[in-house]
Coordinates of C-alpha atoms in Angstrom, one line a residue:
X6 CA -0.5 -14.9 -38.7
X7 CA -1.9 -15.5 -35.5
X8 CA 0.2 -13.9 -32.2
X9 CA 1.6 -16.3 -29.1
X10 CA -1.0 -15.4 -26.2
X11 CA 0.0 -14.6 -22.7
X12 CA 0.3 -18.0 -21.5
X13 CA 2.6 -19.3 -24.7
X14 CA 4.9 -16.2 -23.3
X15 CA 4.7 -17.0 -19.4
X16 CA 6.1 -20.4 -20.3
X17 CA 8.9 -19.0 -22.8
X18 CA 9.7 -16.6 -20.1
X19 CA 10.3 -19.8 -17.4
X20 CA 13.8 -20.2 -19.1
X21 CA 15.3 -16.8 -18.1
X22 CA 16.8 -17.7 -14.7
X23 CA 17.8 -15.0 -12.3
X24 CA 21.5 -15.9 -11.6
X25 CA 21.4 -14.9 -8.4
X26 CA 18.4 -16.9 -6.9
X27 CA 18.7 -19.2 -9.3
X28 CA 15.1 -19.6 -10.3
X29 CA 13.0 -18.5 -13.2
X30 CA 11.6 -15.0 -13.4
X31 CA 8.2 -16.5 -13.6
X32 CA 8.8 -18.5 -10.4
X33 CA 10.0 -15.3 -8.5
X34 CA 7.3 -13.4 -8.8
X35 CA 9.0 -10.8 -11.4
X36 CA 7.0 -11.0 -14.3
X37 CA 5.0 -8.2 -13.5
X38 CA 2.8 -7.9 -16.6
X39 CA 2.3 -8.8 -20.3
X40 CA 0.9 -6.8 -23.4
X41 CA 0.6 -8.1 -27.1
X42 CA -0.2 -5.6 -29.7
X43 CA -2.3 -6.0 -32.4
X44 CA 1.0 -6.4 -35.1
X45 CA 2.6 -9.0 -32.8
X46 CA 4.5 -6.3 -30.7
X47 CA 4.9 -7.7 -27.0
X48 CA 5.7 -5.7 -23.8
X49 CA 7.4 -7.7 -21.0
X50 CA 7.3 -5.7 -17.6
X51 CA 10.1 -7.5 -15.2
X52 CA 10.0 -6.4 -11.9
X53 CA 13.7 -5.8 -10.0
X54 CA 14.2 -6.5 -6.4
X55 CA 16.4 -3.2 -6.5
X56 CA 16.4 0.2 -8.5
X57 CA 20.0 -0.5 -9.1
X58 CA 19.8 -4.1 -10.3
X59 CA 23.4 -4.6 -11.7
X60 CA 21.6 -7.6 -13.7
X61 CA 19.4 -5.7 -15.6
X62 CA 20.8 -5.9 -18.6
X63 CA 21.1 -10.0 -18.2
X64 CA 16.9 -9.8 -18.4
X65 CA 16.4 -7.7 -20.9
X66 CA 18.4 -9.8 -23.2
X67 CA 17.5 -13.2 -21.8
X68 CA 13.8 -11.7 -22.3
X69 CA 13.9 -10.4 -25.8
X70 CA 15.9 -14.3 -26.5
X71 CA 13.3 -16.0 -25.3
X72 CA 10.5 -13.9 -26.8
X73 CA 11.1 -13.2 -29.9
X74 CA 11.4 -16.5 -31.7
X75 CA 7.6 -17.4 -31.2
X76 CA 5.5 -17.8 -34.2
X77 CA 3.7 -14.3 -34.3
X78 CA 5.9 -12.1 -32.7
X79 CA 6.9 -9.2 -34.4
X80 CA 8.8 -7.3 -31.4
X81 CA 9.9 -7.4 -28.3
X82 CA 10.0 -4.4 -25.8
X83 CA 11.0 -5.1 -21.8
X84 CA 10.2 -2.8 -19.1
X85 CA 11.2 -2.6 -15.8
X86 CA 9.8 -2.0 -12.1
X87 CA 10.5 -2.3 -8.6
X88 CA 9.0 -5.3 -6.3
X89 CA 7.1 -3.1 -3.1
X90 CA 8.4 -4.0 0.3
X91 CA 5.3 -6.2 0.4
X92 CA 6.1 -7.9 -2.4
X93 CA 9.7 -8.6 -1.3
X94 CA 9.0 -9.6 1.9
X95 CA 6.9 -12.4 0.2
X96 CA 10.1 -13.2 -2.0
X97 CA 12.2 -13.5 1.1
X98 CA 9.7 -15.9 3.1
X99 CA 9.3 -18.2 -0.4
X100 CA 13.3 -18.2 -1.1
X101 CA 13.7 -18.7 3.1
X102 CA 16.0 -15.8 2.9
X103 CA 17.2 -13.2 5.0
X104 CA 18.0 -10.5 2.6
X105 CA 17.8 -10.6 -1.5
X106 CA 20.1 -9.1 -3.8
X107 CA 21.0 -5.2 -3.0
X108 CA 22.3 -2.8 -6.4
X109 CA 24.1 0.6 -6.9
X110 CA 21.4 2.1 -4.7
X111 CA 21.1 -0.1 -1.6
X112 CA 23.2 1.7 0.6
X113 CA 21.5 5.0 -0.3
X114 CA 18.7 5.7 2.8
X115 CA 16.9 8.3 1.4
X116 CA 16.2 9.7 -1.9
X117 CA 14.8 12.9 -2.6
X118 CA 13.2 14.3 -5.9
X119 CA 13.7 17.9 -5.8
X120 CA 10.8 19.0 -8.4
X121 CA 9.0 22.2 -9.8
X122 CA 6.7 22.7 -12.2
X123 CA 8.3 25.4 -14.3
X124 CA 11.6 26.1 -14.5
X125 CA 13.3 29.3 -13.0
X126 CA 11.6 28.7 -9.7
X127 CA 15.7 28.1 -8.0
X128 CA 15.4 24.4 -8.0
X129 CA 19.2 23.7 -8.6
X130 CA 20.0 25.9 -6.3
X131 CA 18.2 24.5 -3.3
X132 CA 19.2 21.0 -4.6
X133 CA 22.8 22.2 -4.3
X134 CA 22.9 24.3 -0.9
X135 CA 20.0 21.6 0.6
X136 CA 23.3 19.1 -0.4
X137 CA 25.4 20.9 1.3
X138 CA 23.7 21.9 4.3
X139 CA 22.9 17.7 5.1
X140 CA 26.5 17.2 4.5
X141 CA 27.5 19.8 7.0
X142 CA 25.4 19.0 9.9
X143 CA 26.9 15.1 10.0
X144 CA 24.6 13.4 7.1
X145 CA 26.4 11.9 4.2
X146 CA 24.7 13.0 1.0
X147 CA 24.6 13.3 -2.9
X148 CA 23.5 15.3 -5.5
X149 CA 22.3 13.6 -8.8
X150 CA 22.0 16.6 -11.7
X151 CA 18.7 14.7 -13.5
X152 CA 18.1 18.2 -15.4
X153 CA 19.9 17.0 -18.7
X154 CA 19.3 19.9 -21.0
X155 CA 20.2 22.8 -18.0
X156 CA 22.6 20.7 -15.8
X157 CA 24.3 23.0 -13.0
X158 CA 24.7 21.3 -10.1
X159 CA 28.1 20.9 -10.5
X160 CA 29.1 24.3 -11.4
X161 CA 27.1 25.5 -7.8
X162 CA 28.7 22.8 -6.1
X163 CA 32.9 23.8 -7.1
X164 CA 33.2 20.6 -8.6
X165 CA 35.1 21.0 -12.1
X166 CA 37.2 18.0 -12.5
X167 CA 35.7 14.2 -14.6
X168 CA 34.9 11.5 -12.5
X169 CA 36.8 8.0 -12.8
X170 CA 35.9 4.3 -13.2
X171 CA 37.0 1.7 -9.9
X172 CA 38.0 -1.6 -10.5
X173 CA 34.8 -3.0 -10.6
X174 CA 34.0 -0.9 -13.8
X175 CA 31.4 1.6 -11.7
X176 CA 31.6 5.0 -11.9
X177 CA 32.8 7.1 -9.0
X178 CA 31.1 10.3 -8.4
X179 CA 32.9 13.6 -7.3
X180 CA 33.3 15.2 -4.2
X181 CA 33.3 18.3 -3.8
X182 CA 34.7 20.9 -1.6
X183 CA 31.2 21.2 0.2
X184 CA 31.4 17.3 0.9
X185 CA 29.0 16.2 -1.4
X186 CA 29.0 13.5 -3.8
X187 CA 28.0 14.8 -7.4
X188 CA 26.9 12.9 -10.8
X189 CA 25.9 14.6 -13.9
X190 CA 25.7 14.6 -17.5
X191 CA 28.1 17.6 -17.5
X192 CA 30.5 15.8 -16.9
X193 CA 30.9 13.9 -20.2
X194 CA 30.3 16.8 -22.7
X195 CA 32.3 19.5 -23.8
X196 CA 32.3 22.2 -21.8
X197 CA 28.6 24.2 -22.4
X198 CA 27.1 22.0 -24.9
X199 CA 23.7 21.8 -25.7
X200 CA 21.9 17.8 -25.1
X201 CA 19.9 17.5 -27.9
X202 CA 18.5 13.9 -26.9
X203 CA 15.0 12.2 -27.4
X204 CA 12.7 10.5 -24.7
X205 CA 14.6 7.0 -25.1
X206 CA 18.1 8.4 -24.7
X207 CA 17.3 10.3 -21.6
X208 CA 15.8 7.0 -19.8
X209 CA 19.0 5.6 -21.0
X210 CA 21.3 8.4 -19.2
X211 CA 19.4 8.0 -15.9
X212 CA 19.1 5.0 -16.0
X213 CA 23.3 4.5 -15.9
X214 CA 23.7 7.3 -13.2
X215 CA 21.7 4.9 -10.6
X216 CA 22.4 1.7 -11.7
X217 CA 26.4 2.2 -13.0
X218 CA 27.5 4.8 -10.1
X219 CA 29.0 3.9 -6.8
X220 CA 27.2 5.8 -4.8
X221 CA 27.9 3.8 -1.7
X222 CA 26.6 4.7 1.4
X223 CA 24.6 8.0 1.6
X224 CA 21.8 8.6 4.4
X225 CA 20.8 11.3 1.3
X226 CA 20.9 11.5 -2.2
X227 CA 19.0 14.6 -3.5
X228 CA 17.9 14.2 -7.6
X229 CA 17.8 17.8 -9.3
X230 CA 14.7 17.3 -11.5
X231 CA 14.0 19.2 -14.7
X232 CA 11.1 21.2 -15.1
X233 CA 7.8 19.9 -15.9
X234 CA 6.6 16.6 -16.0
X235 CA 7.6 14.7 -18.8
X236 CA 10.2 11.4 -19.6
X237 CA 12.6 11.8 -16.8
X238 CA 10.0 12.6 -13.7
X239 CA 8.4 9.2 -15.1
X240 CA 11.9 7.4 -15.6
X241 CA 13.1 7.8 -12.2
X242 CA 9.4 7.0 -11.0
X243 CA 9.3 3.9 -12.4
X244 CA 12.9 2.9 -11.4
X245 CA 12.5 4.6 -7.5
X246 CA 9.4 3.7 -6.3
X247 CA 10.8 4.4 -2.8
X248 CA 11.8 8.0 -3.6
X249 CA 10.2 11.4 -2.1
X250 CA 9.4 14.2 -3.8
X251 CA 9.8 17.8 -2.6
X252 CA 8.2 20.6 -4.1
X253 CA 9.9 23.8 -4.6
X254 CA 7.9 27.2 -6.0
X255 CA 7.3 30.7 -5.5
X256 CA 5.7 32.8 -3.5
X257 CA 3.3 34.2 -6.5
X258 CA 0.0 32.2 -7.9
X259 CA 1.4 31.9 -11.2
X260 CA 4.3 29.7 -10.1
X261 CA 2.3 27.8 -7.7
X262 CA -0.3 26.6 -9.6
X263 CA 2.0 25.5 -12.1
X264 CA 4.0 23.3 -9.1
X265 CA 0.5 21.8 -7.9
X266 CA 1.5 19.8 -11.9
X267 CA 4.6 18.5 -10.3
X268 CA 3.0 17.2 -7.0
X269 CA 0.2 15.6 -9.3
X270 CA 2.6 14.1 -11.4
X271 CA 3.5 12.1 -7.7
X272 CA 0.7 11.1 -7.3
X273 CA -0.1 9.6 -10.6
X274 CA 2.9 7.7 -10.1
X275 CA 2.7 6.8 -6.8
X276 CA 5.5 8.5 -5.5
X277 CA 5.1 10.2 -1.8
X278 CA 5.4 13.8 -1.5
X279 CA 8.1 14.9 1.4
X280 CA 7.2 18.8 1.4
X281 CA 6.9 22.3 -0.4
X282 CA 9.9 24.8 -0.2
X283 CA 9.1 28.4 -1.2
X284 CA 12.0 29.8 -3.0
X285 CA 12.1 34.0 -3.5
X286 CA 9.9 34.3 -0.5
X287 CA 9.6 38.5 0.7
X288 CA 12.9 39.7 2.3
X289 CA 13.9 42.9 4.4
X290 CA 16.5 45.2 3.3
X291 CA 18.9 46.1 5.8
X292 CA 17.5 49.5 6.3
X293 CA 14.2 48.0 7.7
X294 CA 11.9 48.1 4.3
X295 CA 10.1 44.6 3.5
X296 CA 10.3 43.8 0.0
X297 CA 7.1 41.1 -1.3
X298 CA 8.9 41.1 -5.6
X299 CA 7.3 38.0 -5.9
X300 CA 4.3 38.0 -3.9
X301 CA 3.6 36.0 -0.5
X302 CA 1.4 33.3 0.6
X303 CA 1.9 31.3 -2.8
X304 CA 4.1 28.4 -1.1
X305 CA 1.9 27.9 2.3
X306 CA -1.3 27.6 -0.1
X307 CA 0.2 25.0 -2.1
X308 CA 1.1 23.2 0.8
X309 CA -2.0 23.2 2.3
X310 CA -3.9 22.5 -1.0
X311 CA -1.8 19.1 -1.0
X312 CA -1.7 18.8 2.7
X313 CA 2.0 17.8 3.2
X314 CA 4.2 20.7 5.3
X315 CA 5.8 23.7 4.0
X316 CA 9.3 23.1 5.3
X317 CA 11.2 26.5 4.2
X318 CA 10.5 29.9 3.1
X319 CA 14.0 31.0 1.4
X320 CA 14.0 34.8 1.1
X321 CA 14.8 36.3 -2.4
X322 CA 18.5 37.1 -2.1
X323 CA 21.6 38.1 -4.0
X324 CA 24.2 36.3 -2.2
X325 CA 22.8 33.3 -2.8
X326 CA 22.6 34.0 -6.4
X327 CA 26.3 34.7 -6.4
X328 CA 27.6 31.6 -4.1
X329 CA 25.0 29.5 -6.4
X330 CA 27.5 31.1 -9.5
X331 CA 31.2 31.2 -7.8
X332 CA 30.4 27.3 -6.6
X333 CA 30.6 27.9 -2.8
X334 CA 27.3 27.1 -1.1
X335 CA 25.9 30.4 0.9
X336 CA 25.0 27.8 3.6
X337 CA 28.6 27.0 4.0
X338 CA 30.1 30.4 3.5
X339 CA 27.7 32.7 5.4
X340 CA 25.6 30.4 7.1
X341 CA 23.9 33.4 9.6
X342 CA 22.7 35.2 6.4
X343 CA 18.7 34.9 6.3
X344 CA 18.6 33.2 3.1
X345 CA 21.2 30.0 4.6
X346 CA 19.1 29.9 7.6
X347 CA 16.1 29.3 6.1
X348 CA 17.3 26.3 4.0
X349 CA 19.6 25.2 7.0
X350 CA 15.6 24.8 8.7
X351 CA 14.5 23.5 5.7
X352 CA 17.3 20.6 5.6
X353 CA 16.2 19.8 9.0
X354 CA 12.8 19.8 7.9
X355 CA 13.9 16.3 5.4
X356 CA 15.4 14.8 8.4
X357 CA 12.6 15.0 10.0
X358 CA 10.4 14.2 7.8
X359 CA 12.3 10.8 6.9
X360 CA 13.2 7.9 8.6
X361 CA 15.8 8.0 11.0
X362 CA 17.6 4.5 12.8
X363 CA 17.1 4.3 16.5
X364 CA 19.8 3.0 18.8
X365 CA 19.4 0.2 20.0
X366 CA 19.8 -0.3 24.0
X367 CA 22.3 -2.8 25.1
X368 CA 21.8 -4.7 28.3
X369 CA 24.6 -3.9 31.0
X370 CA 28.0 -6.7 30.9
X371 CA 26.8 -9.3 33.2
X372 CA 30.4 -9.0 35.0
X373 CA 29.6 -5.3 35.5
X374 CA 26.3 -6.2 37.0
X375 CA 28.0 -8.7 39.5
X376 CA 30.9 -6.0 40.5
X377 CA 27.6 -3.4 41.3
X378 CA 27.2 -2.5 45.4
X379 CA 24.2 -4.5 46.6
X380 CA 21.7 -1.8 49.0
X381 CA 19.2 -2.2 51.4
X382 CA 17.4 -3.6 54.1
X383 CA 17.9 -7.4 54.3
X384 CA 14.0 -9.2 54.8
X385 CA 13.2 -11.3 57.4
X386 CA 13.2 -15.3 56.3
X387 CA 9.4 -16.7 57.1
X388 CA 9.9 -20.5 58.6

């Protein structure tokens, strides 16, 4: 049986109408790219205008409907994608718009992957005292627990109560005590139970905590990511193509060789790299003695090997340990402590490194200009 080509597809797909611009999908621009397999399979690629589309699953369907009845086809699989700035900006000059459609995710000016390449490196905890920190110096911010199987952002955040559904059937995340808005898997299971979930079903879990959660407006959401480089650092790079990723290891070669993974994992998929934190750095006991457990030097190497900054060194220390367990941020409860310092400067370091709105100057009332005292030396009138 011979298989529809591309172009017998392209036309099917010029009957899915995007019901907010009211045009096909083929017109728009979003048909980003089509595959047939060599059983009849076919791949549909649709490109969103936001991460947080709240009409995605209005394409997929009207996709797969429109597909799958050609001769040949045995399948239907759609994908999605993000349109680039470029690519919207083109979109908005075609429809003669100002703005396009915004989702979940279009309040949220910042989005930071917190990543590592190996687990145990104290990635939830700077995810959860970074949150906090933003939050306390003015920034609104959230904390999205993307590490399924080992979720514990909202145990080190003091959040222990479900979140509810608003009227407009979204889910509201928590706040907690440190300020911070919190989402995670956690908090639909029972309490310690293991995730045993395959590729598919995790996509499927991340993709609701963007796209069904009222985040509402957040200059920074921070996404705890979970170790490695498999489905989910793929996931949330395919669905936030605007998102940055910060890199946090330790000081010793071992670790930081296995983070250089996670930074080339950003790169493969295109998503910009923000920084390197150094997590367990040397500290000095109180007595005076500098303790290296972990080595030194691992986190400034790394940096410099991917030449983006190295934005904290966070000393090895117990009381953050303890905060991270007892759900009060050290940064909030002993915020001179060495440790809260350093990821106080670190926090800073992400503002800095991401784009911040400039006021804009506002020309003085013209009665106030009138009402202003006129000086100086009246000029001579030439005849």
């Amino acid at each position: 049986m011979a298989h529809p080509t591309k172009e017998q597809i392209t036309q099917a797909l010029t009957a899915v109408i995007d019901p907010e611009l009211r045009r096909s999908i083929v017109e728009l621009g979003m048909v980003r790219s089509i595959v047939v397999g060599d059983r009849g399979e076919v791949e549909v690629v649709v490109s969103l205008t936001t991460p947080g589309c709240p009409i995605r699953s209005h394409f997929q369907q009207a996709v797969i409907g429109q597909v799958s009845p050609l001769e040949g086809v045995s399948g239907v699989t759609v994908e999605f994608d993000v349109l680039s700035n470029e690519e919207k900006g083109r979109l908005q000059q075609t429809l003669g718009r100002q703005r396009l459609p915004q989702g979940a995710l279009a309040q949220v000016k910042n989005i930071v992957c917190v990543a590592s390449g190996k687990g145990g490196v104290g990635k939830s905890t700077m995810t959860a005292n970074l949150a906090a920190t933003l939050a306390a110096e003015g920034n609104t911010s959230g904390a999205l627990d993307c590490d399924v199987y080992g979720y514990s952002i909202p145990r080190m955040l003091g959040v222990n109560r479900k979140p509810e559904v608003n009227g407009e059937r979204k889910i509201v995340p928590v706040e907690g005590p440190a300020g911070v808005k919190v989402m995670s898997i956690g908090f639909f299971l029972e309490d310690n139970a293991a995730v045993v979930w395959r590729g598919p079903m995790l996509h499927k879990a991340i993709q609701q905590f963007l796209e069904d959660v009222d985040w509402g407006e957040l200059d920074y959401l921070l996404l705890d990511l979970p170790p490695g480089t498999g489905d989910v650092s793929m996931t949330l790079a395919q669905l936030l193509p605007q998102a940055k990723v910060l890199v946090v290891t330790t000081p010793q070669p071992a670790a930081q060789s296995v983070a250089r993974r996670a930074a080339e994992m950003a790169g493969k998929v295109d998503l910009e790299l923000l920084g390197v934190i150094e997590n367990m750095s040397p500290f000095t006991s109180p007595d005076g003695q500098r303790f290296a457990i972990f080595g030194e030097g691992g986190g400034q190497l790394l940096a410099d090997e991917l030449d983006v900054p190295l934005i904290g060194k966070v000393p090895l220390s117990e009381t953050l340990r303890e905060h991270a367990d007892a759900g009060v941020p050290l940064v909030l409860s002993s915020p001179d402590a060495p440790a809260a310092q350093a990821i106080r400067d670190a926090a800073r370091g992400i503002v800095a490194a991401t784009p911040q709105e400039l006021p804009v100057m506002q020309a003085a009332p013209a009665a106030a200009a009138a009402q202003a005292p006129i000086g100086g030396t009246e000029l001579p009138v030439v005849q």
